[in-house]
Amino acid sequence: MAVGAVALNHRDKMVIESGRGLPLSFPFTPGSDLAGRIVATGEGVERFAIGDRVISCFTPEWIDGLRAGTARTPVYRTLGGFFAGVLADYVVLPDHWLIAAPATLDDVQASTLPCAALTAWFALVERGRIRAGDTVLIRGTGGVALFALQFAKMHGATAILSCSPEKGDHARALGADQIIDRHRTDELDALYALTGDRGADHIVETVGGAHLGLSAQAAAVGGRIYQIGALDGFDLSSPAMPLMMKDVTIHGIATGHRRAFEDMVRAVERVRMEPVIDSRFPLSGLPDALDRLDTGPFGKIVIEMSDRTNQDGSI
């Protein structure tokens, strides 16, 4: 297929710089999130035809149900990690590693969906069964956080963002109901005041480290915490009593399966939701794009590949 755009994740930068402990085979191509067009098919391909627009599945072998693996050996077989990635002009992938791109989005927008959007959807919708009237606390304004905000509003929930004040107005324009300055030392008191001491039904935890403890204290009785990010470290810590006394559930979220991805894309298409793009770079600007990941982008960073295909998919 001809690749139209590839969205970047912090994980891509980590893989490029250190390998992130993954069993990489060299030469290695990074990147996991593509949108493109089928330009040729092999024998036995039934899901797509030449000319179809598609997006990649981040965990391509996970179709539905529980993730593969055991307690001793969890499985993490992803594009741009275990499998070679997609940051190239053309790639060859099995057809079941792809899904149809939403007709309402262009390639740059659609490329943001495989990792960040699916992670947020899998947390709030697939695992959390979010409902109208729920309260969601979201940390940050990166890709996962802003998709969580959009999905929360899509389902009629109240969204509270913890972010820097200078990004608060942008978040409100996306539908955020309340903003808490992430620099406040009394963040918990601010949340309690906003919710009448009830706390948050859903917490999208993108920081990790000791922030899990703050999330435990912020959670409502019966609340759910979605442990997604580890920007503050992979060793998580929390006081036990809030978790125990409030019957809090912690979900470890590492993207999601293809069936949930297809559900999400249908929802995105139906409501005509548009992903938030922070910046776009050509492939030659990849070093600058990776640096931009470290500056706190508002939304997704995307590499735009050269368009070498006609509308009918021919080269």
CSV table of C-alpha atoms in Angstrom, one decimal:
chain,number,residue,atom,x,y,z
A,1,MET,CA,0.0,0.0,0.0
A,2,ALA,CA,1.0,3.6,-0.5
A,3,VAL,CA,1.4,5.4,2.8
A,4,GLY,CA,-0.2,8.8,3.0
A,5,ALA,CA,0.6,9.8,6.6
A,6,VAL,CA,2.1,8.3,9.8
A,7,ALA,CA,1.2,9.7,13.2
A,8,LEU,CA,3.9,9.6,15.9
A,9,ASN,CA,3.7,8.4,19.5
A,10,HIS,CA,6.1,8.9,22.4
A,11,ARG,CA,6.7,5.2,22.1
A,12,ASP,CA,8.2,5.7,18.6
A,13,LYS,CA,10.8,8.1,20.0
A,14,MET,CA,11.7,5.6,22.8
A,15,VAL,CA,12.0,2.8,20.3
A,16,ILE,CA,14.2,4.9,18.0
A,17,GLU,CA,16.5,6.1,20.8
A,18,SER,CA,16.8,3.0,23.0
A,19,GLY,CA,14.9,0.1,21.5
A,20,ARG,CA,12.7,0.2,24.6
A,21,GLY,CA,13.7,-3.4,25.4
A,22,LEU,CA,11.9,-4.8,22.4
A,23,PRO,CA,13.3,-7.6,20.2
A,24,LEU,CA,14.0,-5.5,17.2
A,25,SER,CA,15.3,-7.0,14.0
A,26,PHE,CA,17.5,-4.8,11.9
A,27,PRO,CA,17.2,-3.1,9.5
A,28,PHE,CA,14.2,-1.8,11.4
A,29,THR,CA,11.4,0.6,10.3
A,30,PRO,CA,9.7,2.5,13.2
A,31,GLY,CA,6.2,3.8,13.4
A,32,SER,CA,2.9,2.1,13.9
A,33,ASP,CA,0.0,4.4,12.9
A,34,LEU,CA,-0.5,4.7,9.1
A,35,ALA,CA,-3.3,5.9,6.8
A,36,GLY,CA,-2.9,5.0,3.1
A,37,ARG,CA,-4.3,3.4,0.0
A,38,ILE,CA,-4.1,-0.1,-1.3
A,39,VAL,CA,-2.2,-0.1,-4.6
A,40,ALA,CA,-1.7,-3.9,-5.0
A,41,THR,CA,-3.1,-7.1,-3.5
A,42,GLY,CA,-1.7,-10.6,-3.1
A,43,GLU,CA,-3.3,-14.0,-3.5
A,44,GLY,CA,-6.2,-14.7,-1.1
A,45,VAL,CA,-6.8,-11.0,-0.1
A,46,GLU,CA,-10.6,-10.6,0.5
A,47,ARG,CA,-11.0,-7.7,2.9
A,48,PHE,CA,-9.8,-4.9,0.6
A,49,ALA,CA,-9.4,-4.0,-3.0
A,50,ILE,CA,-7.1,-1.8,-4.9
A,51,GLY,CA,-8.0,1.9,-4.3
A,52,ASP,CA,-9.4,1.3,-0.8
A,53,ARG,CA,-8.3,3.7,2.0
A,54,VAL,CA,-7.1,1.9,5.1
A,55,ILE,CA,-5.5,2.4,8.5
A,56,SER,CA,-3.3,0.1,10.4
A,57,CYS,CA,-4.0,-1.9,13.6
A,58,PHE,CA,-1.5,-1.1,16.3
A,59,THR,CA,-1.7,-4.7,17.8
A,60,PRO,CA,-2.4,-6.4,14.5
A,61,GLU,CA,-3.0,-10.0,15.8
A,62,TRP,CA,-5.5,-9.0,18.5
A,63,ILE,CA,-8.8,-9.3,16.8
A,64,ASP,CA,-11.2,-9.5,19.8
A,65,GLY,CA,-11.6,-10.8,23.3
A,66,LEU,CA,-8.7,-11.0,25.7
A,67,ARG,CA,-5.1,-10.2,24.7
A,68,ALA,CA,-2.9,-13.2,24.0
A,69,GLY,CA,-0.2,-14.3,26.5
A,70,THR,CA,0.1,-15.7,30.0
A,71,ALA,CA,0.7,-14.4,33.5
A,72,ARG,CA,4.4,-15.3,33.1
A,73,THR,CA,4.7,-14.0,29.6
A,74,PRO,CA,2.3,-11.2,28.5
A,75,VAL,CA,2.3,-10.7,24.7
A,76,TYR,CA,3.2,-7.3,23.2
A,77,ARG,CA,3.4,-7.8,19.5
A,78,THR,CA,2.9,-4.4,17.9
A,79,LEU,CA,3.8,-2.6,14.7
A,80,GLY,CA,6.9,-0.5,15.0
A,81,GLY,CA,8.0,-2.6,18.0
A,82,PHE,CA,7.9,-6.4,17.6
A,83,PHE,CA,6.9,-6.1,14.0
A,84,ALA,CA,8.6,-3.7,11.5
A,85,GLY,CA,6.8,-0.4,11.4
A,86,VAL,CA,5.2,1.8,8.7
A,87,LEU,CA,7.3,4.9,8.4
A,88,ALA,CA,7.9,4.3,4.7
A,89,ASP,CA,6.5,5.3,1.3
A,90,TYR,CA,5.1,1.8,0.7
A,91,VAL,CA,4.5,-1.1,3.0
A,92,VAL,CA,3.2,-4.7,2.7
A,93,LEU,CA,0.9,-5.9,5.4
A,94,PRO,CA,-1.6,-8.8,5.8
A,95,ASP,CA,-5.1,-7.6,5.1
A,96,HIS,CA,-6.4,-8.5,8.6
A,97,TRP,CA,-3.8,-6.1,10.0
A,98,LEU,CA,-5.9,-3.2,8.5
A,99,ILE,CA,-9.3,-1.7,8.8
A,100,ALA,CA,-11.2,0.7,6.5
A,101,ALA,CA,-10.4,4.4,7.0
A,102,PRO,CA,-13.3,6.7,7.9
A,103,ALA,CA,-14.5,8.5,4.8
A,104,THR,CA,-14.9,11.7,6.8
A,105,LEU,CA,-11.2,12.1,7.6
A,106,ASP,CA,-8.2,12.7,5.4
A,107,ASP,CA,-5.0,10.6,5.7
A,108,VAL,CA,-3.4,12.9,8.2
A,109,GLN,CA,-6.4,12.8,10.5
A,110,ALA,CA,-7.1,9.1,10.0
A,111,SER,CA,-3.4,8.2,10.8
A,112,THR,CA,-3.9,9.5,14.4
A,113,LEU,CA,-6.5,6.8,15.2
A,114,PRO,CA,-4.6,3.4,15.6
A,115,CYS,CA,-2.9,4.1,18.9
A,116,ALA,CA,-3.9,7.2,20.8
A,117,ALA,CA,-7.6,7.2,19.8
A,118,LEU,CA,-8.1,3.5,20.3
A,119,THR,CA,-6.4,3.6,23.7
A,120,ALA,CA,-8.8,6.3,24.9
A,121,TRP,CA,-11.8,4.5,23.4
A,122,PHE,CA,-10.8,1.1,24.8
A,123,ALA,CA,-10.4,2.6,28.2
A,124,LEU,CA,-13.6,4.7,28.5
A,125,VAL,CA,-16.0,2.8,26.2
A,126,GLU,CA,-14.8,-0.8,25.9
A,127,ARG,CA,-13.6,-1.3,29.5
A,128,GLY,CA,-15.3,1.6,31.3
A,129,ARG,CA,-18.8,1.5,29.7
A,130,ILE,CA,-18.9,5.3,30.1
A,131,ARG,CA,-22.5,6.7,30.3
A,132,ALA,CA,-24.1,10.1,30.1
A,133,GLY,CA,-23.7,12.0,33.4
A,134,ASP,CA,-20.4,10.4,34.4
A,135,THR,CA,-17.5,12.5,35.3
A,136,VAL,CA,-14.1,12.0,33.7
A,137,LEU,CA,-10.8,13.4,34.9
A,138,ILE,CA,-8.2,13.6,32.2
A,139,ARG,CA,-4.5,14.4,32.7
A,140,GLY,CA,-2.7,16.4,30.0
A,141,THR,CA,-3.4,17.5,26.5
A,142,GLY,CA,-1.5,14.9,24.4
A,143,GLY,CA,-3.1,12.6,21.9
A,144,VAL,CA,-4.7,10.1,24.3
A,145,ALA,CA,-5.9,12.9,26.6
A,146,LEU,CA,-7.6,14.9,23.9
A,147,PHE,CA,-9.2,11.8,22.3
A,148,ALA,CA,-10.5,10.9,25.8
A,149,LEU,CA,-12.0,14.4,26.1
A,150,GLN,CA,-13.7,14.0,22.7
A,151,PHE,CA,-15.1,10.5,23.5
A,152,ALA,CA,-16.3,11.6,26.9
A,153,LYS,CA,-18.3,14.4,25.4
A,154,MET,CA,-19.5,12.1,22.6
A,155,HIS,CA,-21.1,10.0,25.3
A,156,GLY,CA,-22.6,12.9,27.3
A,157,ALA,CA,-20.1,12.8,30.2
A,158,THR,CA,-18.6,15.8,32.1
A,159,ALA,CA,-14.9,16.2,31.3
A,160,ILE,CA,-12.5,17.8,33.6
A,161,LEU,CA,-8.9,18.4,32.3
A,162,SER,CA,-5.8,18.8,34.4
A,163,CYS,CA,-3.5,20.8,32.2
A,164,SER,CA,-1.5,24.0,32.0
A,165,PRO,CA,-3.5,27.3,32.0
A,166,GLU,CA,-2.2,28.3,28.5
A,167,LYS,CA,-3.8,25.2,27.0
A,168,GLY,CA,-7.1,25.5,28.9
A,169,ASP,CA,-8.8,27.7,26.4
A,170,HIS,CA,-8.0,25.3,23.6
A,171,ALA,CA,-9.4,22.4,25.7
A,172,ARG,CA,-12.6,24.3,26.4
A,173,ALA,CA,-13.1,24.9,22.7
A,174,LEU,CA,-13.0,21.1,22.4
A,175,GLY,CA,-15.7,20.7,25.0
A,176,ALA,CA,-13.9,20.5,28.3
A,177,ASP,CA,-16.3,21.4,31.1
A,178,GLN,CA,-13.7,22.4,33.7
A,179,ILE,CA,-10.0,23.0,33.7
A,180,ILE,CA,-7.7,22.4,36.7
A,181,ASP,CA,-4.3,24.0,36.6
A,182,ARG,CA,-1.9,21.0,36.7
A,183,HIS,CA,0.6,23.1,38.6
A,184,ARG,CA,-1.7,23.6,41.6
A,185,THR,CA,-0.6,21.9,44.8
A,186,ASP,CA,-4.2,21.5,45.8
A,187,GLU,CA,-5.4,19.7,42.7
A,188,LEU,CA,-7.4,17.2,44.7
A,189,ASP,CA,-9.2,20.0,46.6
A,190,ALA,CA,-10.0,21.7,43.3
A,191,LEU,CA,-11.5,18.4,42.0
A,192,TYR,CA,-13.5,17.8,45.1
A,193,ALA,CA,-14.9,21.4,44.9
A,194,LEU,CA,-15.9,20.9,41.3
A,195,THR,CA,-17.7,17.6,41.9
A,196,GLY,CA,-19.2,18.3,45.3
A,197,ASP,CA,-16.7,15.9,47.0
A,198,ARG,CA,-18.0,13.1,44.8
A,199,GLY,CA,-14.8,12.7,42.7
A,200,ALA,CA,-14.4,11.3,39.2
A,201,ASP,CA,-16.1,8.2,37.9
A,202,HIS,CA,-13.3,7.7,35.3
A,203,ILE,CA,-9.7,8.8,35.5
A,204,VAL,CA,-7.5,8.7,32.4
A,205,GLU,CA,-4.1,8.3,34.0
A,206,THR,CA,-1.4,9.3,31.5
A,207,VAL,CA,1.4,10.2,33.9
A,208,GLY,CA,2.2,7.1,35.9
A,209,GLY,CA,4.6,7.0,38.8
A,210,ALA,CA,3.2,8.5,42.0
A,211,HIS,CA,0.4,10.1,40.1
A,212,LEU,CA,-1.5,6.8,40.5
A,213,GLY,CA,-1.9,7.7,44.1
A,214,LEU,CA,-3.4,11.0,43.3
A,215,SER,CA,-5.8,9.3,40.9
A,216,ALA,CA,-6.8,6.9,43.7
A,217,GLN,CA,-7.7,9.8,45.9
A,218,ALA,CA,-9.5,11.6,43.1
A,219,ALA,CA,-11.6,8.6,42.2
A,220,ALA,CA,-15.3,8.4,43.2
A,221,VAL,CA,-16.7,5.5,45.1
A,222,GLY,CA,-16.8,2.7,42.6
A,223,GLY,CA,-14.6,4.7,40.2
A,224,ARG,CA,-12.3,3.4,37.5
A,225,ILE,CA,-8.7,4.4,36.8
A,226,TYR,CA,-7.2,3.7,33.4
A,227,GLN,CA,-3.5,3.3,33.7
A,228,ILE,CA,-2.2,4.3,30.3
A,229,GLY,CA,0.9,6.4,30.4
A,230,ALA,CA,4.2,6.2,32.3
A,231,LEU,CA,5.8,9.6,31.7
A,232,ASP,CA,6.6,9.8,35.4
A,233,GLY,CA,8.0,6.3,35.6
A,234,PHE,CA,7.0,2.7,35.2
A,235,ASP,CA,7.1,2.0,38.9
A,236,LEU,CA,3.6,3.0,40.1
A,237,SER,CA,2.7,3.8,43.7
A,238,SER,CA,-0.5,4.5,45.6
A,239,PRO,CA,-1.8,4.5,49.1
A,240,ALA,CA,-3.9,1.3,49.6
A,241,MET,CA,-6.8,2.7,51.6
A,242,PRO,CA,-8.4,4.9,48.9
A,243,LEU,CA,-8.4,1.9,46.6
A,244,MET,CA,-9.8,-0.4,49.2
A,245,MET,CA,-12.3,1.8,50.8
A,246,LYS,CA,-13.8,3.3,47.6
A,247,ASP,CA,-13.9,0.0,45.7
A,248,VAL,CA,-11.7,1.4,42.9
A,249,THR,CA,-10.9,-0.6,39.8
A,250,ILE,CA,-7.6,-0.1,38.0
A,251,HIS,CA,-7.5,-1.1,34.3
A,252,GLY,CA,-4.2,-1.5,32.6
A,253,ILE,CA,-4.7,-0.2,29.1
A,254,ALA,CA,-2.3,-0.9,26.2
A,255,THR,CA,-4.4,0.1,23.1
A,256,GLY,CA,-7.1,-2.4,22.1
A,257,HIS,CA,-8.3,-5.0,19.7
A,258,ARG,CA,-9.5,-4.7,16.1
A,259,ARG,CA,-13.2,-5.1,16.8
A,260,ALA,CA,-13.2,-2.2,19.2
A,261,PHE,CA,-11.2,-0.2,16.7
A,262,GLU,CA,-13.8,-0.8,14.0
A,263,ASP,CA,-16.5,0.2,16.6
A,264,MET,CA,-14.6,3.4,17.3
A,265,VAL,CA,-14.2,4.3,13.6
A,266,ARG,CA,-17.9,3.9,13.0
A,267,ALA,CA,-18.6,6.3,15.9
A,268,VAL,CA,-16.0,8.8,14.6
A,269,GLU,CA,-17.5,8.7,11.2
A,270,ARG,CA,-21.1,9.0,12.3
A,271,VAL,CA,-20.6,12.1,14.5
A,272,ARG,CA,-17.9,13.5,12.1
A,273,MET,CA,-15.4,13.9,14.9
A,274,GLU,CA,-12.1,15.5,13.9
A,275,PRO,CA,-8.8,14.5,15.6
A,276,VAL,CA,-6.7,17.4,17.0
A,277,ILE,CA,-3.5,17.8,15.0
A,278,ASP,CA,-0.7,19.7,16.7
A,279,SER,CA,1.7,19.8,13.8
A,280,ARG,CA,2.6,18.2,10.5
A,281,PHE,CA,6.1,17.4,9.2
A,282,PRO,CA,7.5,16.0,6.0
A,283,LEU,CA,9.5,12.7,6.3
A,284,SER,CA,12.7,14.8,6.0
A,285,GLY,CA,11.6,16.6,9.2
A,286,LEU,CA,11.4,13.5,11.3
A,287,PRO,CA,14.1,14.6,13.8
A,288,ASP,CA,12.2,17.9,14.4
A,289,ALA,CA,8.9,16.0,14.7
A,290,LEU,CA,10.5,13.7,17.4
A,291,ASP,CA,11.8,16.7,19.2
A,292,ARG,CA,8.3,18.2,19.2
A,293,LEU,CA,7.0,15.2,21.1
A,294,ASP,CA,9.1,16.4,24.1
A,295,THR,CA,7.6,19.9,24.2
A,296,GLY,CA,4.1,19.1,25.3
A,297,PRO,CA,2.2,19.1,22.0
A,298,PHE,CA,-1.6,19.9,22.0
A,299,GLY,CA,-2.8,16.9,20.0
A,300,LYS,CA,-1.0,14.6,17.5
A,301,ILE,CA,2.1,15.1,15.5
A,302,VAL,CA,2.0,13.6,12.0
A,303,ILE,CA,4.5,12.8,9.2
A,304,GLU,CA,3.0,13.5,5.8
A,305,MET,CA,4.4,11.1,3.2
A,306,SER,CA,4.7,11.9,-0.5
A,307,ASP,CA,1.5,11.1,-2.4
A,308,ARG,CA,2.5,8.9,-5.3
A,309,THR,CA,-0.9,7.4,-6.1
A,310,ASN,CA,-3.8,8.5,-8.2
A,311,GLN,CA,-7.3,8.5,-6.8
A,312,ASP,CA,-8.0,5.1,-8.3
A,313,GLY,CA,-5.0,3.7,-6.4
A,314,SER,CA,-2.7,3.3,-9.4
A,315,ILE,CA,0.9,4.3,-9.1
